[in-house]
Structures are given as C-alpha cells and as structure tokens.
mmCIF file of C-alpha atoms and ligand atoms in Angstrom:
data_model
loop_
_atom_site.group_PDB
_atom_site.id
_atom_site.type_symbol
_atom_site.label_atom_id
_atom_site.label_comp_id
_atom_site.label_asym_id
_atom_site.label_seq_id
_atom_site.Cartn_x
_atom_site.Cartn_y
_atom_site.Cartn_z
ATOM 1 C CA UNK X 551 100.274 122.444 113.465
ATOM 2 C CA UNK X 552 101.187 120.958 109.753
ATOM 3 C CA UNK X 553 98.612 122.328 107.224
ATOM 4 C CA UNK X 554 98.204 119.819 103.864
ATOM 5 C CA UNK X 555 96.915 121.906 100.767
ATOM 6 C CA UNK X 556 94.434 119.603 98.981
ATOM 7 C CA UNK X 557 92.972 120.783 95.422
ATOM 8 C CA UNK X 558 89.549 119.005 95.089
ATOM 9 C CA UNK X 559 88.306 118.135 91.417
ATOM 10 C CA UNK X 560 85.071 116.261 92.427
ATOM 11 C CA UNK X 561 83.988 115.991 88.520
ATOM 12 C CA UNK X 562 81.287 114.374 87.110
ATOM 13 C CA UNK X 563 78.549 112.109 87.639
ATOM 14 C CA UNK X 564 79.229 110.057 90.830
ATOM 15 C CA UNK X 565 82.239 111.858 91.528
ATOM 16 C CA UNK X 566 81.448 114.284 94.304
ATOM 17 C CA UNK X 567 79.482 111.799 95.897
ATOM 18 C CA UNK X 568 82.476 109.337 96.616
ATOM 19 C CA UNK X 569 85.050 112.751 97.127
ATOM 20 C CA UNK X 570 82.599 113.588 99.704
ATOM 21 C CA UNK X 571 83.112 111.008 101.588
ATOM 22 C CA UNK X 572 87.104 110.388 101.172
ATOM 23 C CA UNK X 573 86.646 114.180 102.468
ATOM 24 C CA UNK X 574 85.306 113.443 105.499
ATOM 25 C CA UNK X 575 87.377 110.831 106.587
ATOM 26 C CA UNK X 576 90.783 112.734 105.822
ATOM 27 C CA UNK X 577 89.145 115.486 108.120
ATOM 28 C CA UNK X 578 88.085 112.679 110.905
ATOM 29 C CA UNK X 579 91.869 111.146 110.932
ATOM 30 C CA UNK X 580 92.978 115.215 111.337
ATOM 31 C CA UNK X 581 90.654 116.446 114.065
ATOM 32 C CA UNK X 582 91.647 112.754 115.892
ATOM 33 C CA UNK X 583 95.347 113.351 115.442
ATOM 34 C CA UNK X 584 95.722 117.095 115.784
ATOM 35 C CA UNK X 585 99.198 117.449 114.435
ATOM 36 C CA UNK X 586 97.437 118.339 110.934
ATOM 37 C CA UNK X 587 94.931 119.436 109.345
ATOM 38 C CA UNK X 588 93.500 119.904 105.821
ATOM 39 C CA UNK X 589 92.714 123.203 103.993
ATOM 40 C CA UNK X 590 90.090 121.717 100.716
ATOM 41 C CA UNK X 591 90.034 124.039 97.785
ATOM 42 C CA UNK X 592 87.515 123.093 94.862
ATOM 43 C CA UNK X 593 87.425 123.289 91.475
ATOM 44 C CA UNK X 594 84.254 122.882 89.133
ATOM 45 C CA UNK X 595 86.107 121.397 86.612
ATOM 46 C CA UNK X 596 84.801 118.780 84.705
ATOM 47 C CA UNK X 597 81.952 118.509 81.648
ATOM 48 C CA UNK X 598 79.131 120.673 83.211
ATOM 49 C CA UNK X 599 81.871 123.345 83.011
ATOM 50 C CA UNK X 600 82.609 122.421 79.578
ATOM 51 C CA UNK X 601 79.191 123.091 78.548
ATOM 52 C CA UNK X 602 79.090 126.100 80.422
ATOM 53 C CA UNK X 603 82.528 127.544 79.742
ATOM 54 C CA UNK X 604 83.572 125.484 76.511
ATOM 55 C CA UNK X 605 86.492 124.314 78.248
ATOM 56 C CA UNK X 606 86.970 120.951 80.970
ATOM 57 C CA UNK X 607 89.152 122.981 83.283
ATOM 58 C CA UNK X 608 90.366 126.727 83.271
ATOM 59 C CA UNK X 609 93.297 127.773 80.640
ATOM 60 C CA UNK X 610 95.309 128.616 83.519
ATOM 61 C CA UNK X 611 94.420 125.463 85.514
ATOM 62 C CA UNK X 612 97.721 123.527 85.775
ATOM 63 C CA UNK X 613 98.704 127.407 87.324
ATOM 64 C CA UNK X 614 96.351 127.198 89.545
ATOM 65 C CA UNK X 615 96.785 123.383 90.562
ATOM 66 C CA UNK X 616 100.601 123.394 91.181
ATOM 67 C CA UNK X 617 101.270 125.080 94.413
ATOM 68 C CA UNK X 618 99.011 122.098 96.489
ATOM 69 C CA UNK X 619 100.267 119.398 98.014
ATOM 70 C CA UNK X 620 97.882 116.848 96.403
ATOM 71 C CA UNK X 621 94.719 116.814 93.874
ATOM 72 C CA UNK X 622 92.225 114.615 95.376
ATOM 73 C CA UNK X 623 89.755 113.716 92.163
ATOM 74 C CA UNK X 624 86.518 111.751 91.620
ATOM 75 C CA UNK X 625 85.826 111.204 87.842
ATOM 76 C CA UNK X 626 85.143 112.961 84.513
ATOM 77 C CA UNK X 627 83.023 111.875 81.842
ATOM 78 C CA UNK X 628 79.598 112.601 80.996
ATOM 79 C CA UNK X 629 77.158 111.797 78.119
ATOM 80 C CA UNK X 630 77.028 114.731 76.283
ATOM 81 C CA UNK X 631 80.971 115.495 75.730
ATOM 82 C CA UNK X 632 82.811 113.042 74.001
ATOM 83 C CA UNK X 633 84.952 111.014 76.347
ATOM 84 C CA UNK X 634 88.342 111.931 74.484
ATOM 85 C CA UNK X 635 87.935 115.189 75.119
ATOM 86 C CA UNK X 636 86.788 114.996 78.427
ATOM 87 C CA UNK X 637 89.625 112.475 79.425
ATOM 88 C CA UNK X 638 92.352 114.729 77.232
ATOM 89 C CA UNK X 639 91.241 117.994 78.439
ATOM 90 C CA UNK X 640 91.691 117.731 81.983
ATOM 91 C CA UNK X 641 92.702 114.153 83.670
ATOM 92 C CA UNK X 642 95.344 113.811 80.793
ATOM 93 C CA UNK X 643 96.344 117.236 81.036
ATOM 94 C CA UNK X 644 96.730 116.848 84.627
ATOM 95 C CA UNK X 645 99.342 113.762 84.345
ATOM 96 C CA UNK X 646 101.230 114.970 81.796
ATOM 97 C CA UNK X 647 101.400 118.545 82.787
ATOM 98 C CA UNK X 648 102.386 117.192 86.001
ATOM 99 C CA UNK X 649 105.281 114.404 85.109
ATOM 100 C CA UNK X 650 103.087 111.768 87.090
ATOM 101 C CA UNK X 651 104.363 109.370 84.975
ATOM 102 C CA UNK X 652 103.656 106.415 87.788
ATOM 103 C CA UNK X 653 100.206 104.799 88.455
ATOM 104 C CA UNK X 654 100.039 102.672 91.654
ATOM 105 C CA UNK X 655 97.148 100.546 91.353
ATOM 106 C CA UNK X 656 96.876 98.130 94.217
ATOM 107 C CA UNK X 657 94.785 94.583 93.422
ATOM 108 C CA UNK X 658 94.699 93.222 96.537
ATOM 109 C CA UNK X 659 91.596 91.124 97.437
ATOM 110 C CA UNK X 660 90.854 92.919 101.410
ATOM 111 C CA UNK X 661 89.202 90.504 103.846
ATOM 112 C CA UNK X 662 85.611 90.420 103.705
ATOM 113 C CA UNK X 663 85.449 91.321 99.975
ATOM 114 C CA UNK X 664 83.518 89.299 97.539
ATOM 115 C CA UNK X 665 85.856 86.686 96.104
ATOM 116 C CA UNK X 666 85.175 86.377 91.891
ATOM 117 C CA UNK X 667 87.941 83.086 91.213
ATOM 118 C CA UNK X 668 87.547 79.555 92.095
ATOM 119 C CA UNK X 669 90.086 77.518 93.638
ATOM 120 C CA UNK X 670 91.998 80.810 94.460
ATOM 121 C CA UNK X 671 92.912 81.736 98.242
ATOM 122 C CA UNK X 672 92.309 84.986 98.865
ATOM 123 C CA UNK X 673 96.035 85.487 100.155
ATOM 124 C CA UNK X 674 97.261 84.798 96.417
ATOM 125 C CA UNK X 675 95.497 88.059 95.094
ATOM 126 C CA UNK X 676 97.830 90.742 96.326
ATOM 127 C CA UNK X 677 99.589 92.881 93.450
ATOM 128 C CA UNK X 678 100.915 96.065 93.053
ATOM 129 C CA UNK X 679 100.477 97.528 89.496
ATOM 130 C CA UNK X 680 102.991 100.277 88.695
ATOM 131 C CA UNK X 681 101.469 101.704 85.209
ATOM 132 C CA UNK X 682 103.550 103.843 83.023
ATOM 133 C CA UNK X 683 101.369 107.198 83.225
ATOM 134 C CA UNK X 684 102.994 109.602 80.724
ATOM 135 C CA UNK X 685 103.698 108.115 77.877
ATOM 136 C CA UNK X 686 103.323 104.695 75.911
ATOM 137 C CA UNK X 687 100.099 104.493 73.635
ATOM 138 C CA UNK X 688 98.503 107.450 75.307
ATOM 139 C CA UNK X 689 100.957 109.743 73.793
ATOM 140 C CA UNK X 690 98.370 111.588 72.001
ATOM 141 C CA UNK X 691 100.705 111.293 68.447
ATOM 142 C CA UNK X 692 99.319 110.580 65.421
ATOM 143 C CA UNK X 693 97.199 111.735 62.759
ATOM 144 C CA UNK X 694 94.001 111.775 60.591
ATOM 145 C CA UNK X 695 94.421 112.070 56.964
ATOM 146 C CA UNK X 696 91.439 112.326 54.376
ATOM 147 C CA UNK X 697 88.747 112.634 56.784
ATOM 148 C CA UNK X 698 86.029 111.518 55.585
ATOM 149 C CA UNK X 699 87.783 110.185 52.137
ATOM 150 C CA UNK X 700 87.234 106.946 50.708
ATOM 151 C CA UNK X 701 91.334 106.765 51.271
ATOM 152 C CA UNK X 702 91.117 107.800 54.714
ATOM 153 C CA UNK X 703 93.935 106.884 57.014
ATOM 154 C CA UNK X 704 94.199 106.771 60.794
ATOM 155 C CA UNK X 705 97.484 106.460 62.807
ATOM 156 C CA UNK X 706 97.820 106.248 66.618
ATOM 157 C CA UNK X 707 101.547 106.029 67.911
ATOM 158 C CA UNK X 708 102.868 104.164 70.892
ATOM 159 C CA UNK X 709 105.722 106.664 71.907
ATOM 160 C CA UNK X 710 108.530 104.960 74.438
ATOM 161 C CA UNK X 711 111.270 106.870 74.889
ATOM 162 C CA UNK X 712 114.521 105.568 76.853
ATOM 163 C CA UNK X 713 113.698 108.304 79.710
ATOM 164 C CA UNK X 714 110.393 107.139 80.053
ATOM 165 C CA UNK X 715 110.849 103.355 79.887
ATOM 166 C CA UNK X 716 113.685 103.554 82.331
ATOM 167 C CA UNK X 717 112.570 105.557 84.748
ATOM 168 C CA UNK X 718 109.049 103.278 85.635
ATOM 169 C CA UNK X 719 110.879 100.018 85.218
ATOM 170 C CA UNK X 720 113.682 101.195 87.934
ATOM 171 C CA UNK X 721 110.680 102.876 90.001
ATOM 172 C CA UNK X 722 109.017 99.630 90.271
ATOM 173 C CA UNK X 723 112.366 97.584 91.110
ATOM 174 C CA UNK X 724 112.869 100.018 93.962
ATOM 175 C CA UNK X 725 109.356 99.188 95.058
ATOM 176 C CA UNK X 726 109.990 95.780 94.811
ATOM 177 C CA UNK X 727 113.441 95.700 96.425
ATOM 178 C CA UNK X 728 111.660 97.902 98.921
ATOM 179 C CA UNK X 729 108.957 95.395 99.941
ATOM 180 C CA UNK X 730 110.618 92.021 99.259
ATOM 181 C CA UNK X 731 109.215 90.973 96.221
ATOM 182 C CA UNK X 732 109.173 89.895 92.870
ATOM 183 C CA UNK X 733 108.776 92.164 89.614
ATOM 184 C CA UNK X 734 107.066 91.338 86.291
ATOM 185 C CA UNK X 735 107.070 93.191 83.503
ATOM 186 C CA UNK X 736 104.274 92.507 81.044
ATOM 187 C CA UNK X 737 104.489 93.309 77.207
ATOM 188 C CA UNK X 738 103.964 92.325 73.946
ATOM 189 C CA UNK X 739 107.546 91.748 71.956
ATOM 190 C CA UNK X 740 106.093 89.332 69.657
ATOM 191 C CA UNK X 741 104.205 91.632 68.274
ATOM 192 C CA UNK X 742 104.995 94.989 68.532
ATOM 193 C CA UNK X 743 108.415 94.813 67.177
ATOM 194 C CA UNK X 744 109.748 98.434 67.801
ATOM 195 C CA UNK X 745 108.182 99.529 71.016
ATOM 196 C CA UNK X 746 108.134 96.159 73.149
ATOM 197 C CA UNK X 747 111.154 94.622 72.428
ATOM 198 C CA UNK X 748 112.428 98.003 73.240
ATOM 199 C CA UNK X 749 110.764 97.749 76.840
ATOM 200 C CA UNK X 750 111.606 94.261 77.014
ATOM 201 C CA UNK X 751 115.697 95.419 76.039
ATOM 202 C CA UNK X 752 115.065 97.880 78.858
ATOM 203 C CA UNK X 753 113.961 95.738 81.207
ATOM 204 C CA UNK X 754 116.459 93.226 80.997
ATOM 205 C CA UNK X 755 118.902 96.450 81.390
ATOM 206 C CA UNK X 756 117.667 97.595 84.342
ATOM 207 C CA UNK X 757 117.009 94.607 85.986
ATOM 208 C CA UNK X 758 120.688 94.160 86.056
ATOM 209 C CA UNK X 759 121.071 97.277 88.664
ATOM 210 C CA UNK X 760 119.013 94.594 91.058
ATOM 211 C CA UNK X 761 120.137 91.208 91.158
ATOM 212 C CA UNK X 762 118.821 90.906 94.199
ATOM 213 C CA UNK X 763 114.956 91.413 93.335
ATOM 214 C CA UNK X 764 113.320 88.207 91.717
ATOM 215 C CA UNK X 765 111.684 88.891 88.169
ATOM 216 C CA UNK X 766 109.545 87.407 85.324
ATOM 217 C CA UNK X 767 108.367 88.702 82.038
ATOM 218 C CA UNK X 768 105.143 87.804 80.545
ATOM 219 C CA UNK X 769 103.134 89.003 77.078
ATOM 220 C CA UNK X 770 99.937 90.503 78.287
ATOM 221 C CA UNK X 771 97.596 88.007 76.975
ATOM 222 C CA UNK X 772 99.147 85.336 78.863
ATOM 223 C CA UNK X 773 99.563 87.492 81.454
ATOM 224 C CA UNK X 774 95.619 88.486 81.470
ATOM 225 C CA UNK X 775 94.838 84.479 81.500
ATOM 226 C CA UNK X 776 97.212 83.659 84.507
ATOM 227 C CA UNK X 777 95.589 86.524 86.503
ATOM 228 C CA UNK X 778 92.760 84.805 86.295
ATOM 229 C CA UNK X 779 94.338 81.053 86.606
ATOM 230 C CA UNK X 780 97.028 81.727 89.060
ATOM 231 C CA UNK X 781 96.960 85.095 90.198
ATOM 232 C CA UNK X 782 99.735 84.573 93.141
ATOM 233 C CA UNK X 783 102.599 84.682 90.392
ATOM 234 C CA UNK X 784 102.183 88.506 90.597
ATOM 235 C CA UNK X 785 103.286 90.765 93.313
ATOM 236 C CA UNK X 786 104.856 93.748 92.109
ATOM 237 C CA UNK X 787 103.978 94.131 88.103
ATOM 238 C CA UNK X 788 105.184 97.142 85.789
ATOM 239 C CA UNK X 789 103.622 97.539 82.099
ATOM 240 C CA UNK X 790 102.873 100.251 79.805
ATOM 241 C CA UNK X 791 99.867 102.721 79.650
ATOM 242 C CA UNK X 792 97.275 101.045 77.582
ATOM 243 C CA UNK X 793 98.682 97.398 79.135
ATOM 244 C CA UNK X 794 98.049 98.916 82.588
ATOM 245 C CA UNK X 795 95.160 100.008 81.933
ATOM 246 C CA UNK X 796 93.154 97.253 80.956
ATOM 247 C CA UNK X 797 94.913 94.782 83.040
ATOM 248 C CA UNK X 798 94.130 96.649 85.928
ATOM 249 C CA UNK X 799 90.167 96.857 85.037
ATOM 250 C CA UNK X 800 90.265 92.659 85.073
ATOM 251 C CA UNK X 801 92.483 93.202 88.002
ATOM 252 C CA UNK X 802 89.444 95.261 90.307
ATOM 253 C CA UNK X 803 87.194 92.217 89.159
ATOM 254 C CA UNK X 804 89.161 89.808 90.723
ATOM 255 C CA UNK X 805 89.471 92.454 93.671
ATOM 256 C CA UNK X 806 86.092 92.778 94.733
ATOM 257 C CA UNK X 807 84.823 94.812 92.037
ATOM 258 C CA UNK X 808 85.063 98.005 90.790
ATOM 259 C CA UNK X 809 83.759 100.231 93.495
ATOM 260 C CA UNK X 810 86.757 99.049 95.362
ATOM 261 C CA UNK X 811 89.328 99.711 92.617
ATOM 262 C CA UNK X 812 91.720 102.959 93.995
ATOM 263 C CA UNK X 813 94.769 104.799 91.947
ATOM 264 C CA UNK X 814 97.355 107.234 92.529
ATOM 265 C CA UNK X 815 99.047 109.079 89.996
ATOM 266 C CA UNK X 816 102.752 110.141 91.228
ATOM 267 C CA UNK X 817 105.526 112.556 90.280
ATOM 268 C CA UNK X 818 108.035 110.864 92.589
ATOM 269 C CA UNK X 819 110.458 113.802 92.338
ATOM 270 C CA UNK X 820 107.572 115.771 93.819
ATOM 271 C CA UNK X 821 108.258 118.876 91.721
ATOM 272 C CA UNK X 822 104.867 118.722 90.846
ATOM 273 C CA UNK X 823 101.249 117.820 92.964
ATOM 274 C CA UNK X 824 100.547 114.145 92.765
ATOM 275 C CA UNK X 825 96.847 112.806 92.022
ATOM 276 C CA UNK X 826 94.780 110.310 93.566
ATOM 277 C CA UNK X 827 91.713 108.557 92.607
ATOM 278 C CA UNK X 828 89.628 106.154 92.375
ATOM 279 C CA UNK X 829 90.040 104.423 88.822
ATOM 280 C CA UNK X 830 86.289 103.797 88.157
ATOM 281 C CA UNK X 831 84.652 106.438 86.098
ATOM 282 C CA UNK X 832 81.376 108.625 86.409
ATOM 283 C CA UNK X 833 78.934 106.077 86.616
ATOM 284 C CA UNK X 834 75.813 107.914 84.811
ATOM 285 C CA UNK X 835 73.802 105.044 85.268
ATOM 286 C CA UNK X 836 73.732 105.784 89.049
ATOM 287 C CA UNK X 837 74.917 108.923 89.518
ATOM 288 C CA UNK X 838 72.835 111.592 91.926
ATOM 289 C CA UNK X 839 71.215 108.120 93.701
ATOM 290 C CA UNK X 840 73.328 108.381 96.892
ATOM 291 C CA UNK X 841 74.335 104.254 95.790
ATOM 292 C CA UNK X 842 77.784 104.703 94.113
ATOM 293 C CA UNK X 843 80.186 102.752 96.468
ATOM 294 C CA UNK X 844 82.573 105.219 98.095
ATOM 295 C CA UNK X 845 85.422 102.325 99.142
ATOM 296 C CA UNK X 846 87.373 103.245 95.869
ATOM 297 C CA UNK X 847 87.741 106.525 96.593
ATOM 298 C CA UNK X 848 88.172 105.994 100.542
ATOM 299 C CA UNK X 849 91.303 103.734 99.655
ATOM 300 C CA UNK X 850 92.904 106.588 96.826
ATOM 301 C CA UNK X 851 92.773 108.625 100.373
ATOM 302 C CA UNK X 852 94.732 105.865 102.268
ATOM 303 C CA UNK X 853 97.261 106.062 99.416
ATOM 304 C CA UNK X 854 96.980 110.026 99.789
ATOM 305 C CA UNK X 855 97.594 109.173 103.257
ATOM 306 C CA UNK X 856 100.660 107.186 102.443
ATOM 307 C CA UNK X 857 101.878 109.694 100.330
ATOM 308 C CA UNK X 858 101.931 112.763 102.616
ATOM 309 C CA UNK X 859 104.147 110.814 104.745
ATOM 310 C CA UNK X 860 101.703 109.196 107.437
ATOM 311 C CA UNK X 861 101.499 105.572 106.477
ATOM 312 C CA UNK X 862 100.062 105.116 109.523
ATOM 313 C CA UNK X 863 96.876 106.449 108.713
ATOM 314 C CA UNK X 864 96.999 104.899 105.071
ATOM 315 C CA UNK X 865 97.404 101.657 106.694
ATOM 316 C CA UNK X 866 94.345 102.344 108.896
ATOM 317 C CA UNK X 867 92.154 103.619 106.521
ATOM 318 C CA UNK X 868 92.604 100.429 105.037
ATOM 319 C CA UNK X 869 91.711 98.056 108.191
ATOM 320 C CA UNK X 870 88.909 100.784 108.565
ATOM 321 C CA UNK X 871 87.647 99.480 105.083
ATOM 322 C CA UNK X 872 88.368 96.125 105.558
ATOM 323 C CA UNK X 873 86.364 96.358 108.737
ATOM 324 C CA UNK X 874 83.283 97.355 107.172
ATOM 325 C CA UNK X 875 83.828 94.149 104.213
ATOM 326 C CA UNK X 876 83.963 91.645 106.701
ATOM 327 C CA UNK X 877 80.844 93.113 109.129
ATOM 328 C CA UNK X 878 79.026 93.021 105.676
ATOM 329 C CA UNK X 879 76.393 95.432 107.239
ATOM 330 C CA UNK X 880 77.110 98.308 105.469
ATOM 331 C CA UNK X 881 77.604 97.586 101.759
ATOM 332 C CA UNK X 882 76.304 99.847 98.415
ATOM 333 C CA UNK X 883 73.918 97.469 96.278
ATOM 334 C CA UNK X 884 77.142 96.633 93.721
ATOM 335 C CA UNK X 885 78.565 94.428 96.984
ATOM 336 C CA UNK X 886 75.112 93.117 97.394
ATOM 337 C CA UNK X 887 73.650 95.700 99.972
ATOM 338 C CA UNK X 888 71.145 98.286 100.464
ATOM 339 C CA UNK X 889 73.001 100.910 102.090
ATOM 340 C CA UNK X 890 73.878 104.250 100.692
ATOM 341 C CA UNK X 891 77.007 105.936 99.885
ATOM 342 C CA UNK X 892 76.818 107.744 102.975
ATOM 343 C CA UNK X 893 76.338 105.123 105.207
ATOM 344 C CA UNK X 894 79.364 103.598 103.716
ATOM 345 C CA UNK X 895 81.603 106.090 104.255
ATOM 346 C CA UNK X 896 80.040 106.917 108.418
ATOM 347 C CA UNK X 897 80.812 103.325 108.650
ATOM 348 C CA UNK X 898 84.318 103.231 108.010
ATOM 349 C CA UNK X 899 84.826 106.386 110.143
ATOM 350 C CA UNK X 900 82.964 104.589 112.756
ATOM 351 C CA UNK X 901 85.779 102.062 112.950
ATOM 352 C CA UNK X 902 88.791 104.461 112.753
ATOM 353 C CA UNK X 903 87.650 106.242 115.795
ATOM 354 C CA UNK X 904 88.216 103.047 117.958
ATOM 355 C CA UNK X 905 91.513 102.183 116.376
ATOM 356 C CA UNK X 906 93.006 105.902 116.452
ATOM 357 C CA UNK X 907 91.589 106.682 119.617
ATOM 358 C CA UNK X 908 93.358 103.375 121.295
HETATM 359 P P1 NAI L 463 82.267 103.314 84.771
HETATM 360 O O1 NAI L 463 83.469 102.631 85.777
HETATM 361 O O2 NAI L 463 81.960 104.865 85.039
HETATM 362 O O3 NAI L 463 80.974 102.675 85.090
HETATM 363 C C1 NAI L 463 81.328 101.486 84.666
HETATM 364 C C2 NAI L 463 79.976 100.489 85.470
HETATM 365 O O4 NAI L 463 79.972 100.162 86.818
HETATM 366 C C3 NAI L 463 78.715 101.283 85.500
HETATM 367 O O5 NAI L 463 77.694 100.011 85.828
HETATM 368 C C4 NAI L 463 78.884 101.783 87.035
HETATM 369 O O6 NAI L 463 77.597 101.954 87.630
HETATM 370 C C5 NAI L 463 79.882 100.702 87.461
HETATM 371 N N1 NAI L 463 80.098 101.600 88.945
HETATM 372 C C6 NAI L 463 81.116 102.388 88.736
HETATM 373 N N2 NAI L 463 81.907 102.818 89.719
HETATM 374 C C7 NAI L 463 80.815 102.145 90.903
HETATM 375 C C8 NAI L 463 81.067 102.571 92.096
HETATM 376 N N3 NAI L 463 81.922 103.184 92.620
HETATM 377 N N4 NAI L 463 80.293 101.649 92.525
HETATM 378 C C9 NAI L 463 79.047 101.205 92.002
HETATM 379 N N5 NAI L 463 79.190 100.577 90.759
HETATM 380 C C10 NAI L 463 80.015 101.620 90.044
HETATM 381 O O7 NAI L 463 83.058 103.535 83.398
HETATM 382 P P2 NAI L 463 81.883 103.837 81.892
HETATM 383 O O8 NAI L 463 80.432 103.555 82.226
HETATM 384 O O9 NAI L 463 82.777 102.679 80.860
HETATM 385 O O10 NAI L 463 82.274 105.205 81.786
HETATM 386 C C11 NAI L 463 81.345 106.270 81.958
HETATM 387 C C12 NAI L 463 82.000 107.738 82.394
HETATM 388 O O11 NAI L 463 83.351 107.852 82.947
HETATM 389 C C13 NAI L 463 82.518 107.908 80.687
HETATM 390 O O12 NAI L 463 82.273 108.875 80.706
HETATM 391 C C14 NAI L 463 84.309 107.686 80.922
HETATM 392 O O13 NAI L 463 84.974 108.697 80.029
HETATM 393 C C15 NAI L 463 84.461 108.251 82.213
HETATM 394 N N6 NAI L 463 85.554 107.633 83.007
HETATM 395 C C16 NAI L 463 86.397 108.571 83.485
HETATM 396 C C17 NAI L 463 87.201 107.887 84.052
HETATM 397 C C18 NAI L 463 87.526 108.665 85.464
HETATM 398 O O14 NAI L 463 87.989 109.707 85.391
HETATM 399 N N7 NAI L 463 89.155 108.478 85.956
HETATM 400 C C19 NAI L 463 87.705 106.493 84.664
HETATM 401 C C20 NAI L 463 86.640 105.408 83.714
HETATM 402 C C21 NAI L 463 85.754 106.112 82.981
HETATM 403 MG MG1 MG L 464 90.622 102.532 82.792
#
C-alpha cells in the first residue's frame, strides 16, 4: 500500500473550512481504491500563530515541510496582520524556498457553472494559465529610501533572469505540445522596455524549439480585453508573476467565480514538495459561517491527484464537481444556493462513490 505524506496548512479564515472538505474527498478516494492511503500532518501556521508567536511559520518550517510528498494549503491573511507579512512570510516563503516556479491555474467553465459572459459558448472558456511563480515583479527586490521624508523614494524592481524566464516558457511549450494546444505569451514589451522586451525575446527563442506548437503573443492590456470578448483565443497561456496573478482572478470571474478557482504551485524537478491551494483568500467576511464554497479547494485536490500520478482520480474529482454544478441543488450562497460548505463537500463525495465503484 502506497502512503502519501501530505502537509496540511489550513491557515486563516475560511482556509480550515475548505481544506477539511478537500481532505474528506481525498480520504474517500483512498478508501475506495485501497492501493494508497494518505498520512496527514497539520501545521498550525498563519496569522493566529503570528499573533501568538510573532512568526507566520516556524523558523525551520521549510525543513519540516521538505520530506512531504505535497502541501495542501487553505489561505493565509487576516485583518490585524499586514498582508505583506502574511504573504511573504508564509506563502511566498514556501513558493520561493521550494522553487515552485510553475503556477498552474485552469480557467475552464465547467458544465453547470454559472456563465458570466454573454455571446460566449461554454466550451470557449477553456484555458490553462501557466504563471511564473518565483521571480518577476514578486522578486522582493527594491528599496525604501528617506522613509517619511519629503524626498521619499520607493523602488520595486522586477527581476527576470534568463534561467527563470526560459524555464517557465519551456515548461509551457511542453504542456502545449503534450495537449496539442496553442501557446499564448502575455507581456508588456511596449512599456516595460527591459523586462518584457527580454521576455518576448526569450519566448521567440524558445519557440524555435517547438515549431509544431501554434503560438501567439499579446500585450497584457489587450489580453485582458480579449479574455472577455474572445476567450477561445486562449488555450495554454504563459505569463509573468504579477500579470498571471491579476489575469487569473479575471479568469476566475468568467469561469464560475472565485469559489471555483484552483491553483497548483509546482516544482517540476520534484526536488521539493509542490503545493496545492484554492486561489481565493481567507474571506474574513464569511469565515466561520460554514458557507464558504469548498469547490476551489476540492479542484486543487484534483490537481494534487494528477501530480501524484493518479490522473484518473484527478479527472473523477472534476467530474464529481461538475455533477454537483449540473444538479444545481447543493450550492453555497456565492453560487446562488443555500447549502453549507459541508453539504457541498458531501455532495461531491456522493457523486464520486458510484463513479469509482462502477
Ligand atoms: P478573498 O479571496 O479572501 O475574498 C474576496 C471576496 O470573495 C470576499 O467577498 C469573499 O467572501 C469571497 N470569496 C472568496 N473565496 C470564496 C469562496 N471560496 N466561497 C465564497 N466566497 C468567496 O480576497 P480578499 O478579501 O482580498 O483577501 C482576504 C485576505 O486573504 C487578505 O488578508 C489577503 O491578503 C488574503 N489572501 C490570501 C491568498 C492566499 O492565501 N493564497 C490569496 C488572496 C488573498
Ligand atoms: Mg491572487
């Protein structure tokens, strides 16, 4: 029997509520399959931990996480702790420390999910965003000079290394080739006259190794418009850290809402564990009410199964989510329903069981 060791970081606000449902789904799969099992280890890190201990995670936190097969994270951030601290000292520390340089965010309007765009067929919203996740605008390089004085100056530098830029673009070409899809690069070479001119150049260079893959390149502002007006143009998409962050929230809103958007932080070489999380935050406005939508977290559990080599179960979880949406009877309030978080998790499980026992 194979045992997958998974580190759980439920985090803040609604994080623990959604992670609980994802864990239930994964345990159900393990029970039904009987060839593998999960060993969960929970870490209490996050903003509450910070208020007690003055740190978001233990000093040797990365060392503690290193030996796990994967990390399953809820959300971090809560009023009272500055967002740049909660983000940098936990989430970004893990993404960077474990070189999870690929952020995979599917933007697919599942059957039954509420459509947001007029005049667009459901099948036309089916993109896979591959966001650079280790440097770029989130490199944390800069300075804050003459703080509070009249001549105050703030610098926030984008860092685009050749290694970092090439590897993410090559990864995206590999995915596009494997899936028989086009690859679109999104940048801003007109205004960002160093970083994005470089990005475009590397995209051109790497594309020569993939003559069989159709390619396109857009400026980020035009891409934002086209994602709404003509989303079918986008199949596999590669973009920088900040642009990817913003565009995938836009993507989430046209693909059923933030309660359905999942993301995987991947270290492709598997030197370090990869991390799976819903892309939403800790939603303090609805935390503790048992009404948060767990489907994004459950979708990220499906990404985890893909990563662990059980694509069959990854696909089944997605199918289970889709069945719940099509049925439309067990939905949380953000999707117009009146069900609880727990009900929605159970509804996914209810659909999974017969699919697996068949
Ligand atoms: P948010 O994603 O937490 O919430 C935005 C809005 O969407 C809220 O009205 C919330 O109720 C709703 N919402 C989000 N997820 C939902 C779900 N699954 N079901 C139903 N409704 C949902 O973003 P916000 O408010 O900007 O940030 C709150 C905190 O979360 C901040 O501290 C922020 O730094 C942190 N954050 C953490 C992230 C992470 O851990 N990956 C990502 C984004 C924000
Ligand atoms: Mg974001």
